[in-house]
Amino acid sequence: MPPHLGVESGGVAGLHEDVRIDWALQLLGGVEGKTVLELGPLEAAHTSMLERAGAAHVTSIEGNAAAFQRCLIVKELLGLRRSRFLLGNFVSYLKENDTVFDLCVASGVLYHMKNPVELIELLSRRVEKLFVWTHFYDEELVGADPRTKKYFAGCWDATHSGFSHRLHAHGYGDALDWKGFCGGGSESSNWMEKPDLLAAFEYFGFKKVGEREEPTHPHGPAIWLALEKA
């Protein structure tokens, strides 16, 4: 929690001052007076940053019931008044809701998807600008780290809406037994390779504004992407 609150939560990640969000907002022109869609808010840390940056309204969709409850607690502690938290499946929301948002923050969600390209396509219809933080599969990097390698089991070629790509099956393994687990809604997900990931965004109409990579992230290589509709 932010130090000024004087609330000791036992948390270790300083997500209320996350440089990834600062980086994305700088590249994408900020959020002053804009509408934001946030996927997987976890504990509303990024939500609070978006409000502080001047967002007119933030719609945050969380699929994990325990994380959703924590979002509501943080909302009250921080007095967030321009954010609404919804509990449910954001893929279903994007399919059923025709609202177009100025910006989407999708941090830590794409690698939890069974069909990540479907999410990219849905976002291309609903958002003008997009920040993504996600893990990706790299054979050399994953193969060199036994902590990450053990969670993968096979790969295959897939096609979604005419876009061909390769998926790598990722099982959560013993992480499912951790009481703080906030992953996807099933026991496994599918990771994309970086070239396919970048090509998918381009295929569905996004232009890359900025990119950073974390090749040695402890849970697998990761990438930051700032994108806007071409």
Coordinates of C-alpha atoms in Angstrom, one line a residue, residues 21-207:
I21 CA 2.4 2.8 -16.2
D22 CA 4.4 6.1 -16.1
W23 CA 6.3 4.9 -19.2
A24 CA 3.1 4.0 -21.1
L25 CA 1.3 7.2 -20.2
Q26 CA 4.2 9.3 -21.3
L27 CA 4.4 7.6 -24.7
L28 CA 0.6 7.5 -25.3
G29 CA -0.2 11.1 -24.4
G30 CA -1.5 10.7 -20.9
V31 CA -5.1 10.0 -19.7
E32 CA -6.2 13.5 -18.6
G33 CA -10.0 13.6 -19.2
K34 CA -10.0 10.2 -21.0
T35 CA -11.8 7.0 -20.6
V36 CA -9.8 3.9 -19.6
L37 CA -10.5 0.2 -19.7
E38 CA -8.3 -1.8 -17.3
L39 CA -8.1 -5.6 -17.6
G40 CA -7.1 -7.5 -14.5
P41 CA -6.6 -4.7 -12.0
L42 CA -5.4 -7.2 -9.3
E43 CA -5.5 -4.9 -6.3
A44 CA -6.3 -1.5 -7.9
A45 CA -2.7 -0.1 -7.7
H46 CA -2.6 0.8 -11.4
T47 CA -6.2 2.0 -11.1
S48 CA -5.1 4.5 -8.5
M49 CA -2.3 5.7 -10.7
L50 CA -4.7 6.2 -13.6
E51 CA -7.0 8.3 -11.4
R52 CA -4.1 10.4 -10.2
A53 CA -3.1 11.0 -13.8
G54 CA -6.4 12.5 -14.4
A55 CA -8.5 9.8 -16.1
A56 CA -12.2 10.8 -16.4
H57 CA -13.4 7.3 -15.8
V58 CA -11.8 3.9 -15.4
T59 CA -13.7 0.6 -16.0
S60 CA -11.7 -2.2 -14.3
I61 CA -12.7 -5.9 -14.9
E62 CA -11.3 -8.5 -12.6
G63 CA -12.0 -12.2 -13.0
N64 CA -10.6 -13.4 -9.6
A65 CA -13.1 -12.9 -6.8
A66 CA -10.5 -12.5 -4.0
A67 CA -8.6 -9.9 -6.1
F68 CA -11.9 -8.1 -6.8
Q69 CA -12.6 -7.8 -3.1
R70 CA -9.2 -6.3 -2.6
C71 CA -9.9 -3.8 -5.3
L72 CA -13.0 -2.7 -3.5
I73 CA -11.0 -2.3 -0.2
V74 CA -8.3 -0.2 -2.0
K75 CA -11.0 1.9 -3.7
E76 CA -12.4 2.9 -0.3
L77 CA -8.9 3.4 1.3
L78 CA -7.8 5.6 -1.5
G79 CA -11.1 7.3 -2.2
L80 CA -11.2 6.3 -5.8
R81 CA -14.4 8.0 -7.2
R82 CA -13.9 7.8 -11.0
S83 CA -13.3 4.0 -11.1
R84 CA -15.8 1.2 -11.4
F85 CA -14.8 -2.4 -10.7
L86 CA -16.6 -5.3 -12.3
L87 CA -16.2 -9.0 -11.4
G88 CA -16.3 -11.3 -14.4
N89 CA -14.7 -12.3 -17.7
F90 CA -13.4 -9.4 -19.7
V91 CA -13.5 -11.4 -23.0
S92 CA -17.2 -11.7 -22.6
Y93 CA -17.4 -8.0 -21.7
L94 CA -15.5 -7.1 -24.9
K95 CA -17.8 -9.3 -27.0
E96 CA -21.0 -7.9 -25.5
N97 CA -20.2 -4.3 -24.9
D98 CA -19.7 -1.8 -27.8
T99 CA -18.2 1.0 -25.8
V100 CA -15.0 2.4 -27.3
F101 CA -12.3 3.5 -24.8
D102 CA -9.5 6.0 -25.2
L103 CA -7.0 3.7 -23.6
C104 CA -6.7 0.2 -22.3
V105 CA -4.3 -1.1 -19.7
A106 CA -3.7 -4.8 -20.1
S107 CA -0.9 -5.6 -17.6
G108 CA -0.3 -9.2 -16.8
V109 CA -3.3 -10.7 -18.6
L110 CA -2.4 -11.8 -22.1
Y111 CA -0.2 -14.7 -21.1
H112 CA -3.1 -16.1 -19.0
M113 CA -5.3 -16.5 -22.1
K114 CA -6.2 -19.7 -23.8
N115 CA -6.6 -17.7 -27.1
P116 CA -4.5 -14.6 -26.7
V117 CA -5.0 -13.5 -30.4
E118 CA -8.8 -13.4 -29.8
L119 CA -8.2 -10.8 -27.0
I120 CA -6.0 -8.8 -29.3
E121 CA -8.7 -8.8 -32.0
L122 CA -11.4 -7.8 -29.5
L123 CA -9.2 -4.9 -28.1
S124 CA -8.7 -3.7 -31.7
R125 CA -12.4 -3.0 -31.9
R126 CA -12.8 -1.3 -28.5
V127 CA -9.7 0.8 -27.7
E128 CA -7.8 3.6 -29.4
K129 CA -4.6 3.2 -27.5
L130 CA -3.2 0.3 -25.5
F131 CA -0.5 -0.6 -23.0
V132 CA 0.4 -4.3 -22.7
W133 CA 2.7 -6.0 -20.2
T134 CA 3.0 -9.7 -20.9
H135 CA 5.2 -12.7 -20.8
F136 CA 6.1 -14.4 -24.1
Y137 CA 7.7 -17.7 -25.1
D138 CA 11.4 -17.7 -26.3
E139 CA 12.9 -21.1 -26.7
E140 CA 16.4 -20.1 -25.8
L141 CA 15.5 -17.9 -22.8
V142 CA 12.9 -20.3 -21.4
G143 CA 15.1 -23.4 -22.0
A144 CA 17.9 -21.8 -20.1
D145 CA 15.8 -21.3 -16.9
P146 CA 14.6 -24.6 -15.3
R147 CA 12.2 -22.6 -13.1
T148 CA 10.2 -21.5 -16.1
K149 CA 10.9 -24.4 -18.5
K150 CA 9.1 -27.0 -16.3
Y151 CA 5.7 -25.3 -16.8
F152 CA 5.7 -25.8 -20.6
A153 CA 4.5 -28.9 -22.4
G154 CA 4.3 -28.8 -26.2
C155 CA 3.4 -26.3 -28.9
W156 CA 1.2 -26.2 -32.1
D157 CA 0.3 -23.9 -34.9
A158 CA -3.0 -22.0 -34.6
T159 CA -5.1 -19.6 -36.7
H160 CA -7.6 -17.0 -35.5
S161 CA -9.5 -14.7 -37.8
G162 CA -7.0 -15.4 -40.6
F163 CA -3.9 -14.8 -38.4
S164 CA -1.5 -17.8 -38.2
H165 CA 0.7 -18.1 -35.2
R166 CA 2.3 -20.6 -32.8
L167 CA 1.1 -21.3 -29.2
H168 CA 3.0 -22.9 -26.4
A169 CA 1.0 -24.7 -23.6
H170 CA 1.8 -23.3 -20.2
G171 CA 0.6 -25.1 -17.1
Y172 CA 0.4 -23.3 -13.7
G173 CA 1.6 -26.4 -11.8
D174 CA 2.1 -25.9 -8.1
A175 CA 1.2 -22.2 -8.4
L176 CA -2.4 -23.3 -8.3
D177 CA -1.9 -24.3 -4.7
W178 CA -0.7 -20.9 -3.7
K179 CA -3.5 -19.0 -1.9
G180 CA -2.5 -15.7 -3.6
F181 CA -2.7 -17.2 -7.1
C182 CA -4.4 -14.7 -9.5
G183 CA -3.9 -16.3 -12.8
G184 CA -6.3 -17.4 -15.5
G185 CA -9.6 -19.2 -15.0
S186 CA -8.3 -22.6 -15.9
E187 CA -5.3 -24.8 -15.1
S188 CA -3.3 -23.7 -18.1
S189 CA -2.8 -21.0 -20.7
N190 CA -1.0 -20.5 -24.0
W191 CA 1.9 -18.2 -24.5
M192 CA 2.9 -16.6 -27.8
E193 CA 6.3 -16.1 -29.3
K194 CA 7.5 -12.4 -29.5
P195 CA 7.5 -12.2 -33.4
D196 CA 4.0 -13.6 -33.5
L197 CA 2.8 -11.3 -30.7
L198 CA 4.1 -8.2 -32.5
A199 CA 2.7 -9.4 -35.8
A200 CA -0.7 -10.0 -34.3
F201 CA -1.0 -6.4 -33.0
E202 CA 0.0 -5.2 -36.5
Y203 CA -2.5 -7.5 -38.2
F204 CA -5.4 -6.2 -36.2
G205 CA -4.6 -2.6 -36.8
F206 CA -2.3 -1.4 -34.0
K207 CA 0.9 0.6 -34.5

